[in-house]
Structures are given as structure tokens and as C-alpha cells.
Coordinates of C-alpha atoms in Angstrom, one line a residue:
X222 CA -24.8 -18.6 -43.0
X223 CA -21.9 -17.3 -40.8
X224 CA -24.0 -14.4 -39.3
X225 CA -26.8 -17.0 -38.5
X226 CA -24.2 -19.2 -36.7
X227 CA -23.2 -16.3 -34.5
X228 CA -26.7 -15.2 -33.8
X229 CA -27.9 -18.7 -32.9
X230 CA -24.9 -19.3 -30.6
X231 CA -25.3 -15.9 -28.9
X232 CA -29.0 -16.4 -28.3
X233 CA -28.6 -19.9 -26.9
X234 CA -25.8 -18.8 -24.6
X235 CA -27.8 -15.8 -23.3
X236 CA -30.9 -17.9 -22.7
X237 CA -29.0 -20.6 -20.7
X238 CA -27.0 -18.1 -18.6
X239 CA -30.3 -16.4 -17.7
X240 CA -31.3 -19.5 -15.8
X241 CA -28.0 -19.7 -13.9
X242 CA -26.3 -22.4 -15.9
X243 CA -22.9 -22.2 -17.7
X244 CA -23.3 -20.8 -21.3
X245 CA -21.5 -23.8 -22.7
X246 CA -24.8 -25.8 -22.4
X247 CA -26.3 -23.2 -24.7
X248 CA -23.4 -23.6 -27.2
X249 CA -24.1 -27.4 -27.2
X250 CA -27.7 -26.7 -28.0
X251 CA -26.7 -24.2 -30.7
X252 CA -24.5 -27.0 -32.3
X253 CA -27.6 -29.3 -32.3
X254 CA -29.7 -26.5 -33.9
X255 CA -27.0 -26.0 -36.6
X256 CA -27.0 -29.7 -37.3
X257 CA -30.8 -29.4 -37.9
X258 CA -30.1 -26.8 -40.5
X259 CA -28.0 -29.3 -42.4
X260 CA -24.5 -28.2 -41.2
X261 CA -21.8 -30.6 -40.0
X262 CA -18.0 -30.5 -39.3
X263 CA -17.1 -31.1 -43.0
X264 CA -19.1 -28.0 -44.1
X265 CA -17.4 -25.8 -41.4
X266 CA -13.7 -26.7 -41.5
X267 CA -12.7 -23.3 -39.9
X268 CA -14.8 -24.2 -36.8
X269 CA -12.8 -27.3 -36.2
X270 CA -9.5 -25.4 -36.4
X271 CA -10.8 -22.8 -33.9
X272 CA -12.0 -25.7 -31.6
X273 CA -8.4 -27.1 -31.6
X274 CA -7.0 -23.7 -30.8
X275 CA -9.5 -23.5 -27.9
X276 CA -8.3 -26.8 -26.4
X277 CA -4.6 -25.8 -26.8
X278 CA -5.1 -22.4 -25.1
X279 CA -7.1 -24.0 -22.3
X280 CA -4.2 -26.2 -21.5
X281 CA -1.8 -23.3 -21.8
X282 CA -3.9 -21.3 -19.3
X283 CA -4.0 -24.3 -16.9
X284 CA -0.2 -24.4 -17.1
X285 CA 0.1 -20.6 -16.3
X286 CA -1.9 -21.0 -13.1
X287 CA -0.3 -24.2 -12.0
X288 CA 1.5 -24.2 -8.7
X289 CA 3.3 -27.5 -8.8
X290 CA 3.7 -27.5 -5.0
X291 CA -0.1 -27.7 -4.6
X292 CA -0.2 -31.0 -6.5
X293 CA 2.2 -32.6 -4.0
X294 CA -0.4 -32.4 -1.2
X295 CA -1.6 -35.9 -0.5
X296 CA -5.3 -35.0 -0.5
X297 CA -4.8 -33.6 -4.1
X298 CA -2.6 -36.2 -5.9
X299 CA -3.7 -39.2 -3.9
X300 CA -7.3 -38.1 -3.8
X301 CA -7.6 -37.5 -7.5
X302 CA -5.7 -40.7 -8.4
X303 CA -7.7 -42.9 -6.1
X304 CA -11.0 -41.3 -7.2
X305 CA -10.0 -42.0 -10.9
X306 CA -9.3 -45.7 -10.1
X307 CA -12.4 -46.1 -7.9
X308 CA -14.6 -44.4 -10.5
X309 CA -13.4 -46.8 -13.3
X310 CA -13.7 -49.9 -11.1
X311 CA -17.3 -48.9 -10.4
X312 CA -18.3 -47.6 -13.9
X313 CA -16.9 -50.4 -16.1
X314 CA -19.0 -53.2 -14.4
X315 CA -22.0 -50.8 -14.3
X316 CA -21.7 -50.0 -18.0
X317 CA -21.2 -53.7 -18.8
X318 CA -24.4 -54.6 -16.8
X319 CA -26.4 -51.9 -18.6
X320 CA -25.3 -53.4 -21.9
X321 CA -26.3 -56.9 -20.8
X322 CA -29.7 -55.4 -19.7
X323 CA -30.3 -54.4 -23.3
X324 CA -29.1 -50.8 -23.8
X325 CA -28.1 -50.9 -27.4
X326 CA -25.4 -48.2 -27.2
X327 CA -23.5 -50.3 -24.7
X328 CA -24.3 -53.9 -25.7
X329 CA -21.7 -54.2 -28.4
X330 CA -18.8 -52.4 -26.7
X331 CA -15.6 -54.3 -25.8
X332 CA -14.0 -54.0 -22.4
X333 CA -11.4 -51.5 -23.5
X334 CA -14.1 -49.3 -25.0
X335 CA -16.0 -49.4 -21.7
X336 CA -12.8 -48.5 -19.8
X337 CA -12.4 -45.5 -22.2
X338 CA -15.9 -44.4 -21.4
X339 CA -15.4 -44.8 -17.7
X340 CA -12.2 -42.8 -18.0
X341 CA -14.0 -39.9 -19.7
X342 CA -16.9 -40.0 -17.1
X343 CA -14.4 -39.9 -14.2
X344 CA -13.5 -36.2 -14.8
X345 CA -15.2 -33.2 -13.2
X346 CA -15.8 -29.9 -15.0
X347 CA -13.2 -27.1 -14.5
X348 CA -15.5 -24.5 -16.1
X349 CA -18.4 -25.3 -13.8
X350 CA -16.3 -25.6 -10.6
X351 CA -14.5 -22.2 -11.2
X352 CA -17.8 -20.5 -12.0
X353 CA -19.4 -21.8 -8.7
X354 CA -16.3 -20.8 -6.7
X355 CA -16.1 -17.3 -8.2
X356 CA -19.9 -16.7 -7.6
X357 CA -19.5 -17.7 -4.0
X358 CA -16.2 -15.8 -3.6
X359 CA -14.6 -19.1 -2.5
X360 CA -11.7 -19.4 -5.0
X361 CA -9.1 -19.0 -2.2
X362 CA -11.0 -21.1 0.4
X363 CA -9.4 -24.4 1.5
X364 CA -12.1 -26.5 -0.2
X365 CA -11.8 -24.3 -3.4
X366 CA -8.0 -24.8 -3.5
X367 CA -8.4 -28.5 -3.0
X368 CA -11.1 -28.7 -5.7
X369 CA -8.9 -26.8 -8.2
X370 CA -5.9 -29.0 -7.4
X371 CA -7.9 -32.1 -8.0
X372 CA -9.2 -30.7 -11.3
X373 CA -5.7 -29.9 -12.5
X374 CA -4.6 -33.4 -11.6
X375 CA -7.5 -34.7 -13.7
X376 CA -6.5 -32.4 -16.5
X377 CA -3.0 -33.8 -16.4
X378 CA -4.4 -37.4 -16.7
X379 CA -6.4 -36.2 -19.7
X380 CA -3.3 -34.6 -21.3
X381 CA -1.4 -37.9 -20.7
X382 CA -4.2 -39.7 -22.5
X383 CA -4.1 -37.2 -25.4
X384 CA -0.4 -37.6 -25.7
X385 CA -0.6 -41.4 -25.8
X386 CA -3.5 -41.3 -28.2
X387 CA -1.3 -39.7 -30.8
X388 CA -0.1 -43.3 -31.5
X389 CA 3.2 -42.4 -33.2
X390 CA 6.6 -42.9 -31.7
X391 CA 8.1 -39.5 -30.9
X392 CA 11.3 -38.4 -32.8
X393 CA 14.7 -38.9 -31.1
X394 CA 14.8 -35.1 -31.1
X395 CA 12.0 -35.1 -28.5
X396 CA 14.8 -35.7 -25.9
X397 CA 16.0 -32.1 -26.7
X398 CA 12.8 -30.8 -25.0
X399 CA 14.4 -31.7 -21.7
X400 CA 16.7 -28.7 -22.3
X401 CA 13.7 -26.3 -22.4
X402 CA 14.2 -25.2 -18.8
X403 CA 17.7 -23.9 -19.8
X404 CA 15.9 -21.4 -22.1
X405 CA 13.9 -20.1 -19.2
X406 CA 16.1 -17.0 -18.6
X407 CA 15.9 -16.0 -22.3
X408 CA 12.1 -16.5 -22.4
X409 CA 11.6 -14.5 -19.2
X410 CA 13.7 -11.7 -20.5
X411 CA 11.4 -11.5 -23.6
X412 CA 8.4 -11.8 -21.2
X413 CA 9.7 -8.7 -19.3
X414 CA 10.1 -6.6 -22.5
X415 CA 6.7 -7.2 -24.2
X416 CA 4.9 -4.7 -21.9
X417 CA 1.2 -4.9 -21.1
X418 CA -0.7 -4.4 -24.3
X419 CA -1.2 -6.3 -27.5
X420 CA 2.4 -7.4 -27.5
X421 CA 1.7 -9.4 -24.3
X422 CA -1.2 -11.2 -26.1
X423 CA 1.0 -11.9 -29.1
X424 CA 3.7 -13.2 -26.9
X425 CA 1.3 -15.5 -25.2
X426 CA -0.1 -16.8 -28.5
X427 CA 3.5 -17.4 -29.8
X428 CA 4.5 -19.3 -26.7
X429 CA 1.3 -21.4 -26.7
X430 CA 0.9 -22.2 -30.4
X431 CA 4.5 -22.0 -31.7
X432 CA 7.0 -22.7 -29.0
X433 CA 4.6 -25.1 -27.2
X434 CA 2.2 -26.8 -29.6
X435 CA 4.3 -26.3 -32.7
X436 CA 7.6 -27.5 -31.2
X437 CA 6.1 -30.5 -29.6
X438 CA 4.3 -31.5 -32.8
X439 CA 7.5 -31.1 -34.8
X440 CA 9.2 -33.8 -32.7
X441 CA 6.2 -36.2 -32.7
X442 CA 4.5 -35.3 -29.4
X443 CA 0.9 -34.1 -28.8
X444 CA 0.7 -30.3 -29.4
X445 CA -1.6 -29.9 -26.4
X446 CA 1.1 -31.3 -24.1
X447 CA 3.5 -28.7 -25.4
X448 CA 1.1 -25.9 -24.6
X449 CA 0.7 -27.2 -21.0
X450 CA 4.5 -27.6 -20.5
X451 CA 5.2 -24.0 -21.8
X452 CA 2.5 -22.7 -19.6
X453 CA 4.1 -24.3 -16.5
X454 CA 7.4 -22.9 -17.6
X455 CA 6.0 -19.4 -17.6
X456 CA 3.9 -19.9 -14.4
X457 CA 6.7 -18.6 -12.1
X458 CA 6.9 -15.2 -13.9
X459 CA 5.4 -12.1 -12.2
X460 CA 3.3 -11.4 -15.3
X461 CA 1.9 -14.9 -15.7
X462 CA -1.4 -14.0 -14.1
X463 CA -1.7 -10.9 -16.3
X464 CA -1.0 -13.0 -19.4
X465 CA -3.7 -15.6 -18.4
X466 CA -6.2 -12.7 -18.1
X467 CA -5.1 -11.3 -21.4
X468 CA -5.7 -14.6 -23.2
X469 CA -8.9 -15.4 -21.3
X470 CA -11.4 -14.2 -23.9
X471 CA -9.4 -15.8 -26.8
X472 CA -9.5 -19.1 -25.0
X473 CA -13.2 -18.8 -24.1
X474 CA -14.2 -17.7 -27.7
X475 CA -12.3 -20.6 -29.3
X476 CA -13.8 -23.1 -26.8
X477 CA -17.3 -21.9 -28.0
X478 CA -16.2 -23.4 -31.4
X479 CA -15.3 -26.7 -29.6
X480 CA -18.8 -27.0 -28.0
X481 CA -20.4 -26.2 -31.3
X482 CA -18.5 -29.0 -33.1
X483 CA -19.8 -31.4 -30.4
X484 CA -23.4 -30.5 -31.3
X485 CA -22.6 -30.9 -35.0
X486 CA -22.0 -34.6 -34.5
X487 CA -25.7 -35.2 -34.6
X488 CA -28.9 -35.0 -32.6
X489 CA -29.5 -37.2 -29.6
X490 CA -32.2 -39.8 -29.9
X491 CA -34.7 -40.5 -27.1
X492 CA -32.6 -43.6 -26.1
X493 CA -29.5 -41.4 -26.1
X494 CA -31.2 -38.9 -23.8
X495 CA -32.4 -41.8 -21.6
X496 CA -28.9 -43.3 -21.3
X497 CA -27.4 -39.8 -20.5
X498 CA -30.0 -39.5 -17.7
X499 CA -29.0 -42.9 -16.3
X500 CA -25.3 -41.7 -16.4
X501 CA -26.3 -38.6 -14.4
X502 CA -27.7 -41.0 -11.7
X503 CA -24.1 -42.0 -11.2
X504 CA -23.0 -38.5 -10.2
X505 CA -24.0 -39.0 -6.5
X506 CA -21.7 -42.0 -6.4
X507 CA -18.8 -39.7 -7.6
X508 CA -19.7 -37.2 -4.8
X509 CA -19.8 -39.9 -2.0
X510 CA -16.5 -41.3 -3.2
X511 CA -14.9 -37.9 -3.0
X512 CA -16.4 -37.3 0.4
X513 CA -15.0 -40.5 1.9
X514 CA -11.6 -40.0 0.3
X515 CA -11.2 -36.4 1.5
X516 CA -12.3 -37.2 5.1
X517 CA -9.9 -40.1 5.0
X518 CA -7.1 -37.6 4.4
X519 CA -8.2 -35.8 7.6
X520 CA -10.1 -32.9 6.2
X521 CA -13.1 -31.7 8.1
X522 CA -16.5 -33.0 6.9
X523 CA -17.6 -29.6 5.8
X524 CA -14.5 -29.0 3.7
X525 CA -14.9 -32.5 2.2
X526 CA -18.6 -32.1 1.4
X527 CA -18.2 -28.7 -0.2
X528 CA -15.3 -30.0 -2.3
X529 CA -17.3 -33.1 -3.3
X530 CA -20.3 -31.0 -4.4
X531 CA -18.1 -28.8 -6.4
X532 CA -16.7 -31.8 -8.3
X533 CA -20.1 -33.6 -8.6
X534 CA -20.6 -33.3 -12.4
X535 CA -19.2 -34.4 -15.7
X536 CA -16.4 -32.6 -17.6
X537 CA -15.7 -30.8 -20.8
X538 CA -12.4 -32.7 -20.7
X539 CA -14.4 -35.9 -20.9
X540 CA -15.8 -34.5 -24.2
X541 CA -12.3 -33.8 -25.4
X542 CA -11.2 -37.3 -24.5
X543 CA -14.3 -38.7 -26.3
X544 CA -13.6 -36.4 -29.3
X545 CA -10.1 -38.0 -29.7
X546 CA -11.5 -41.5 -29.2
X547 CA -14.2 -41.1 -31.8
X548 CA -11.8 -39.5 -34.3
X549 CA -9.5 -42.5 -33.9
X550 CA -12.4 -44.9 -34.3
X551 CA -12.1 -46.2 -30.7
X552 CA -15.7 -45.3 -29.9
X553 CA -18.8 -44.9 -32.1
X554 CA -19.4 -41.3 -33.1
X555 CA -22.8 -41.1 -31.3
X556 CA -21.0 -41.3 -27.9
X557 CA -19.9 -37.7 -28.4
X558 CA -23.6 -36.7 -28.4
X559 CA -24.5 -38.9 -25.4
X560 CA -21.7 -37.5 -23.3
X561 CA -22.6 -34.0 -24.3
X562 CA -26.2 -34.5 -23.1
X563 CA -24.9 -36.2 -19.9
X564 CA -22.6 -33.2 -19.3
X565 CA -25.5 -30.8 -19.7
X566 CA -27.8 -32.8 -17.4
X567 CA -25.1 -33.1 -14.8
X568 CA -24.9 -29.3 -14.6
X569 CA -28.6 -29.1 -14.1
X570 CA -28.2 -31.5 -11.2
X571 CA -25.1 -29.8 -9.7
X572 CA -26.2 -26.2 -9.9
X573 CA -28.9 -26.4 -7.2
X574 CA -26.9 -28.8 -5.1
X575 CA -24.0 -26.4 -4.8
X576 CA -26.4 -23.5 -4.1
X577 CA -27.8 -25.5 -1.1
X578 CA -24.5 -27.0 0.1
X579 CA -24.2 -25.0 3.3
X580 CA -27.8 -25.8 4.3
X581 CA -27.3 -29.5 3.6
X582 CA -24.2 -29.5 5.7
X583 CA -26.0 -27.8 8.6
X584 CA -28.8 -30.3 8.3
X585 CA -26.6 -33.4 8.3
X586 CA -23.6 -32.0 10.3
X587 CA -23.7 -34.5 13.2
X588 CA -23.7 -37.5 10.8
X589 CA -21.0 -36.1 8.5
X590 CA -18.7 -35.3 11.5
X591 CA -18.6 -39.0 12.3
X592 CA -16.5 -39.5 9.1
X593 CA -13.8 -37.2 10.3
X594 CA -10.3 -38.6 11.2
X595 CA -8.2 -37.0 13.9
X596 CA -5.9 -35.2 14.2
X597 CA -7.4 -33.0 11.6
X598 CA -5.5 -31.7 8.5
X599 CA -3.1 -28.8 9.6
X600 CA -5.0 -26.3 7.4
X601 CA -8.4 -27.5 8.7
X602 CA -8.0 -27.3 12.5
X603 CA -9.5 -24.7 14.9
X604 CA -7.9 -21.3 14.5
X605 CA -6.3 -20.0 17.7
X606 CA -6.3 -16.2 17.8
X607 CA -5.5 -15.3 21.4
X608 CA -7.0 -12.1 22.6
X609 CA -6.2 -9.2 20.2
X610 CA -7.7 -5.7 20.1
X611 CA -7.2 -5.3 16.4
X612 CA -7.9 -7.9 13.6
X613 CA -6.7 -7.4 10.0
X614 CA -8.2 -9.7 7.4
X615 CA -5.9 -9.8 4.4
X616 CA -2.2 -9.3 4.9
X617 CA -1.2 -8.1 1.4
X618 CA 0.6 -4.8 0.9
X619 CA -2.2 -2.7 2.4
X620 CA -2.9 -5.1 5.3
X621 CA 0.8 -5.4 6.2
X622 CA 1.2 -1.6 6.0
X623 CA -1.8 -1.1 8.4
X624 CA -0.3 -3.8 10.7
X625 CA 3.0 -2.0 11.0
X626 CA 1.3 1.4 11.6
X627 CA -0.8 -0.1 14.4
X628 CA 2.2 -2.0 15.8
X629 CA 4.0 1.3 16.4
X630 CA 1.2 2.2 18.9
X631 CA -0.3 -1.1 20.1
X632 CA 2.5 -3.7 20.3
X633 CA 1.4 -7.3 20.8
X634 CA -2.3 -6.5 20.4
X635 CA -2.7 -7.0 16.7
X636 CA -3.5 -10.2 14.7
X637 CA -3.3 -10.6 10.9
X638 CA -5.2 -13.3 9.0
X639 CA -3.9 -14.4 5.6
X640 CA -5.0 -17.4 3.4
X641 CA -1.6 -17.9 1.6
X642 CA 0.7 -20.0 3.8
X643 CA 3.8 -18.6 2.1
X644 CA 2.7 -15.1 3.1
X645 CA 2.0 -16.3 6.6
X646 CA 5.5 -17.7 6.8
X647 CA 7.0 -14.4 5.4
X648 CA 5.1 -12.2 8.0
X649 CA 6.1 -14.5 10.9
X650 CA 9.7 -14.2 9.8
X651 CA 9.3 -10.4 9.8
X652 CA 8.0 -10.6 13.4
X653 CA 4.3 -10.0 12.7
X654 CA 1.6 -12.0 14.5
X655 CA -0.2 -13.7 11.6
X656 CA -2.2 -16.9 11.3
X657 CA -3.3 -18.8 8.3
X658 CA -7.0 -18.6 7.4
X659 CA -9.4 -17.6 4.7
X660 CA -12.0 -15.0 5.8
X661 CA -14.0 -15.4 2.6
X662 CA -14.8 -19.0 3.6
X663 CA -17.6 -19.8 6.0
X664 CA -15.6 -22.6 7.5
X665 CA -13.0 -20.0 8.7
X666 CA -15.5 -18.4 10.9
X667 CA -16.7 -21.7 12.3
X668 CA -13.2 -22.6 13.2
X669 CA -12.3 -19.2 14.6
X670 CA -11.8 -18.8 18.4
X671 CA -13.6 -15.9 20.0
X672 CA -11.7 -12.7 21.0
X673 CA -13.7 -11.0 23.7
X674 CA -11.6 -7.7 23.7
X675 CA -11.7 -7.2 19.9
X676 CA -12.2 -3.5 19.2
X677 CA -11.5 -3.0 15.5
X678 CA -11.6 -5.2 12.4
X679 CA -9.8 -4.0 9.3
X680 CA -11.1 -5.6 6.0
X681 CA -8.1 -5.5 3.7
X682 CA -8.9 -8.4 1.3
X683 CA -8.5 -7.6 -2.4
X684 CA -12.0 -8.7 -3.4
X685 CA -15.1 -6.8 -2.5
X686 CA -17.1 -10.0 -2.2
X687 CA -14.7 -11.3 0.4
X688 CA -14.9 -8.2 2.5
X689 CA -18.7 -8.1 2.2
X690 CA -18.9 -11.7 3.2
X691 CA -16.7 -11.1 6.3
X692 CA -19.1 -8.3 7.4
X693 CA -22.0 -10.7 7.2
X694 CA -20.2 -13.3 9.3
X695 CA -19.1 -10.8 11.9
X696 CA -22.7 -9.7 12.3
X697 CA -23.8 -13.3 12.6
X698 CA -21.2 -13.7 15.5
X699 CA -22.7 -10.6 17.1
X700 CA -19.5 -8.6 16.9
X701 CA -20.0 -5.1 18.5
X702 CA -16.7 -3.3 17.7
X703 CA -15.7 -1.0 14.8
X704 CA -15.3 -2.1 11.2
X705 CA -13.1 -0.5 8.5
X706 CA -12.6 -1.6 4.9
X707 CA -10.8 -0.8 1.7
X708 CA -12.6 -0.6 -1.6
X709 CA -11.7 0.1 -5.2
X710 CA -15.1 1.5 -6.5
X711 CA -17.5 3.9 -5.0
X712 CA -20.5 1.5 -5.4
X713 CA -18.6 -1.0 -3.2
X714 CA -18.2 1.7 -0.5
X715 CA -21.9 2.4 -0.5
X716 CA -22.8 -1.3 -0.1
X717 CA -20.3 -1.8 2.7
X718 CA -21.6 1.3 4.6
X719 CA -25.1 0.0 4.2
X720 CA -24.0 -3.3 5.6
X721 CA -22.7 -1.6 8.7
X722 CA -19.0 -0.7 8.1
X723 CA -18.1 2.4 10.0
X724 CA -15.3 3.7 7.8
X725 CA -14.4 3.0 4.2
X726 CA -11.0 3.8 2.5
X727 CA -11.2 4.2 -1.3
X728 CA -7.9 3.1 -2.7
X729 CA -8.1 5.2 -5.9
X730 CA -9.3 8.4 -4.2
X731 CA -6.8 8.0 -1.3
X732 CA -4.0 7.4 -3.9
X733 CA -4.8 10.7 -5.6
X734 CA -5.0 12.5 -2.3
X735 CA -1.7 10.9 -1.1
X736 CA 0.0 11.8 -4.4
X737 CA -1.0 15.5 -4.1
X738 CA 0.2 15.5 -0.4
X739 CA 3.5 14.0 -1.5
X740 CA 4.0 16.5 -4.3
X741 CA 3.1 19.5 -2.0
X742 CA 5.5 18.2 0.6
X743 CA 8.3 17.8 -2.0
X744 CA 7.6 21.4 -3.3
X745 CA 7.7 22.8 0.1
X746 CA 10.9 20.9 0.9
X747 CA 12.4 22.2 -2.4
X748 CA 11.5 25.8 -1.6
X749 CA 13.0 25.5 1.9
X750 CA 16.1 24.0 0.4
X751 CA 16.4 26.9 -2.1
X752 CA 15.9 29.4 0.7
X753 CA 18.7 27.8 2.7
X754 CA 21.0 28.0 -0.3
X755 CA 20.3 31.8 -0.6
X756 CA 20.7 32.5 3.1
X757 CA 23.9 30.7 3.6
X758 CA 26.1 33.0 1.4
X759 CA 24.7 36.0 3.2
X760 CA 25.5 34.6 6.5
X761 CA 29.0 33.8 5.4
X762 CA 29.4 37.3 4.0
X763 CA 28.5 38.9 7.2

């Protein structure tokens, strides 16, 4: 039966992704289909173990990417906290009312059970949000960073619940975990020495499953919390991003098992589907609440709307919370099925909404701007650029190198744009004229002051989609000067030239040419040096 499980899961995932939805919906459907064939969790014990591994690695990956400083921004920690409280205050009475109106799934639930359901429904999907942001190239936009920050805060709330749900008092030895930061130099030394291949993957698995989950479980704490904490501990290492990428497919594959186990809980009845549809009608309330909260914290209406749309859905973490609740007997088992259907339907609702977000903002811009509070958030104010001749988009190593080369010839006429505030501060300390902004975000171009004497724009952002998007926006603004860009692949060079870029610099080809030029220069210098050594004794002899 195992080959059939793989084939059914793959087929459902492909069919769902073909219509532009996350494959996880297909995995939920595959779980329902497997249940139809007479399978359940008891007949597939390995599947449940893999599902648990998936959740553990998911939390470890979140920890690896977590910048604790981003969570201290008021719009993130206060926005997510107030939204959670507001959602529960709205959902608990609503669910109680639906129960009183005769919905059998809700009529017999106690107040604490309704609160647990409201808690699970308050989360937004990390998987969906990241997919939408990546497809749009908006991962580093202001609204994208705020959305990810809020999602991480929600994940922390969920982990806190998972830890409390364990029920047992931790061992006195749990206090010893406070000493973990002292082991950081030793862990980092091992991190440095594992290289970049399979040893890196094994190191990550050991840190997540043994040092994190295993150690925390040994002292009576939730294993998932241990994975998150160890991930945060490793987040400051230079190779943390590489480790996250190395473990990405392990995590995704094991999470497939989690979504399959949700479907194996049973098929939804017509009344379950109806209730799930009613729950999806609540999603616009979630969106409106996010919109009001974010504008209250002085973000522009567009930033607030885009963030709210990105978070307007239900979450796989809500399913994880429900899975724990049903396993403890706190909720009836059929609620796993209802929430799975509600999750899928919320994605069907959210996908076209996010695709049309810019058009919707343009249509209702005047009304939405009435919600704004001034002075605006420092990162969301108009961008003053002065009157430069040269504009560099992306101030990484290549952008800063280009800046310095231009600065030798055109002092004071160059401006760099960089989305990371810490890099902006670094460049300013080095004497470079750099302002904070994200050229891959439509909002950046709407906030950007015009520079009438601009002659050349250098596109030095690391992602092709960002550079391509910047070209489109410059065209929309009727920019008439020259455009140059960096690329990594020849097909990207072709598409940029077709879009109107005048010169394209292929990093790999240029690196090869530069390497040969350097070697030839060194060889010539060596030959000249040898000649000098031979000539000198002759001169002395004469």
C-alpha cells in the first residue's frame, strides 16, 4: 500500500498546485482519500512519527530565521498580541451564538473549548504567506517583513500553548537549560567545522532533534520548544541561512506526513463543510482588524492593507494546536476535520484576494488613507533622494563596490538604496550616501521623490525578480536615462535586455574573466620580478 500512498499524495499535490494553490491542500485531500481506502493513524504509525518530526523541524527552521530585534517593533509584538485578543473576544461569542442557533458541532461545547477553538482560528498561515510573498518578490518589502514578524509572534504563542499542553511539571533539571547560551561558543565551533555538505544536514538534525527536542523532553519540557530555542541560538551564525536551506526539503517532506494524518482523522460531513464555510466568512473580520491595528501604529494604509491580506487566512499551526487538543481529549476528534476544511477554503478565498491587492488599494485609496495616523512610521514615510545623477538599487557587496568606483569620479552625485536598516547605518558610517528603501516593493516607488537629473540606474539587487520589477516601475515613471543590471543566469540577462536594460553584467562570466585577468597580471608581474633579479647582478658586476 505504501507506493499507492506516495502516488495518491503526489497526484493530489500536483493537481492542486496547478490551479495556483499551496500543495498542502492536496495533501489534506490525499489524507481523506486514504481514509476512504480504510486507512487511519493506527494502521500507519510511521506516518505519525514523520508528522511529529515535521512539526519539530518547522519550529527549528523558524528559530534559525528569527531576528529577535524585529519582534520588539511595536507594530509586530503589539499588533499580533492585540489581534489575538481581539480575535478571541469576537470568535468566542460568535461560536457560542452559532451553537445556540442549533449547529450541533458547537452546541455542546463548554466555554473553555470555545476559547481553544477561537485560539486556533486566530492564527494565519506561514506557508501561504511566504508563498505569496515569494511569488510577488516582496519578502523584503516593509509589509512582507511585518507580516513575517506577526506570523513568528503567532508561532511563539502556539509554541507556548504546546509547552503548557504537556501538562506535566518540568524537572528541576530544566533550570539547567538557562545555561545553554554558555555552550554557544562550543556549538558555533562545531558549526564552523561541519562544512557545507551532508555533515551540515546531519549537524542540523542533531541540533534540532537531539540537543533541542531530546534535551527538552528529557527535563519534562515540550520537545518542539527545544527545537525553537536551539534554532534561535544558532540564528546568529553566518551559516544559519545555509542550514535552513539544507533542511528545507526534509521539513517540507515530513510536513506532508502531518497533513496526511489530518485527513486520516475522517471524512467531513455536509454539516462539517457548511460550518467550515461559515468560519471562512469570519476571515474578512480578521483582515479588517489587522488593517485598523496596523494603521493605528502609523503604517501607511497600503502597507497595512497588503499585510492584512497576506494574513487573511487560517493556519497550519491552528491544525497543530487542534491536533494536540484532540489528542488530549479537550476537543472532539471531528474538529480536526472541520478546521482542515476551513483552512483549505480560506486559501481558496485568500489566493485571488492577494492577487488583486494592488488593484483593490488603487480603487479604495482615498477611503483607506483616511485611516492613516500622522506622523507616519519612520520606515513608511516619503523617501527623500535629493538630485543624484546615479542611483544604485541594492547596496550589498556589488552595489557598494560600484558606489565606491563611481564616487572616485562623481563625488556627491550618487545615491544608494538599501532595504536593510543595519546596512544603511553601516554605509552612512562609511561616508556613503544611502537611504533605506525596498525597490522590490511597489510602495517604495510611490514614496520615492523624483530626481530630474538622474542619468543612470544600477540594478544590483540579489534577486532577478526584484531587478525586473524595478525596471517595470522605472518605465511606469517614464524614466529616460540608462539602465544597467547584474544577473546570475544567461536567461535572466535576455529577459532584462528585452525589458529595456541597456547593459547587463553576468556575475559568473565576469568572475571568470576577472579571474583570468588577475592570473595573467600575476604571471606578468612574476616574470618582470624574475627579470629584475637577473638584471641586478649584471648591473652590479659592471
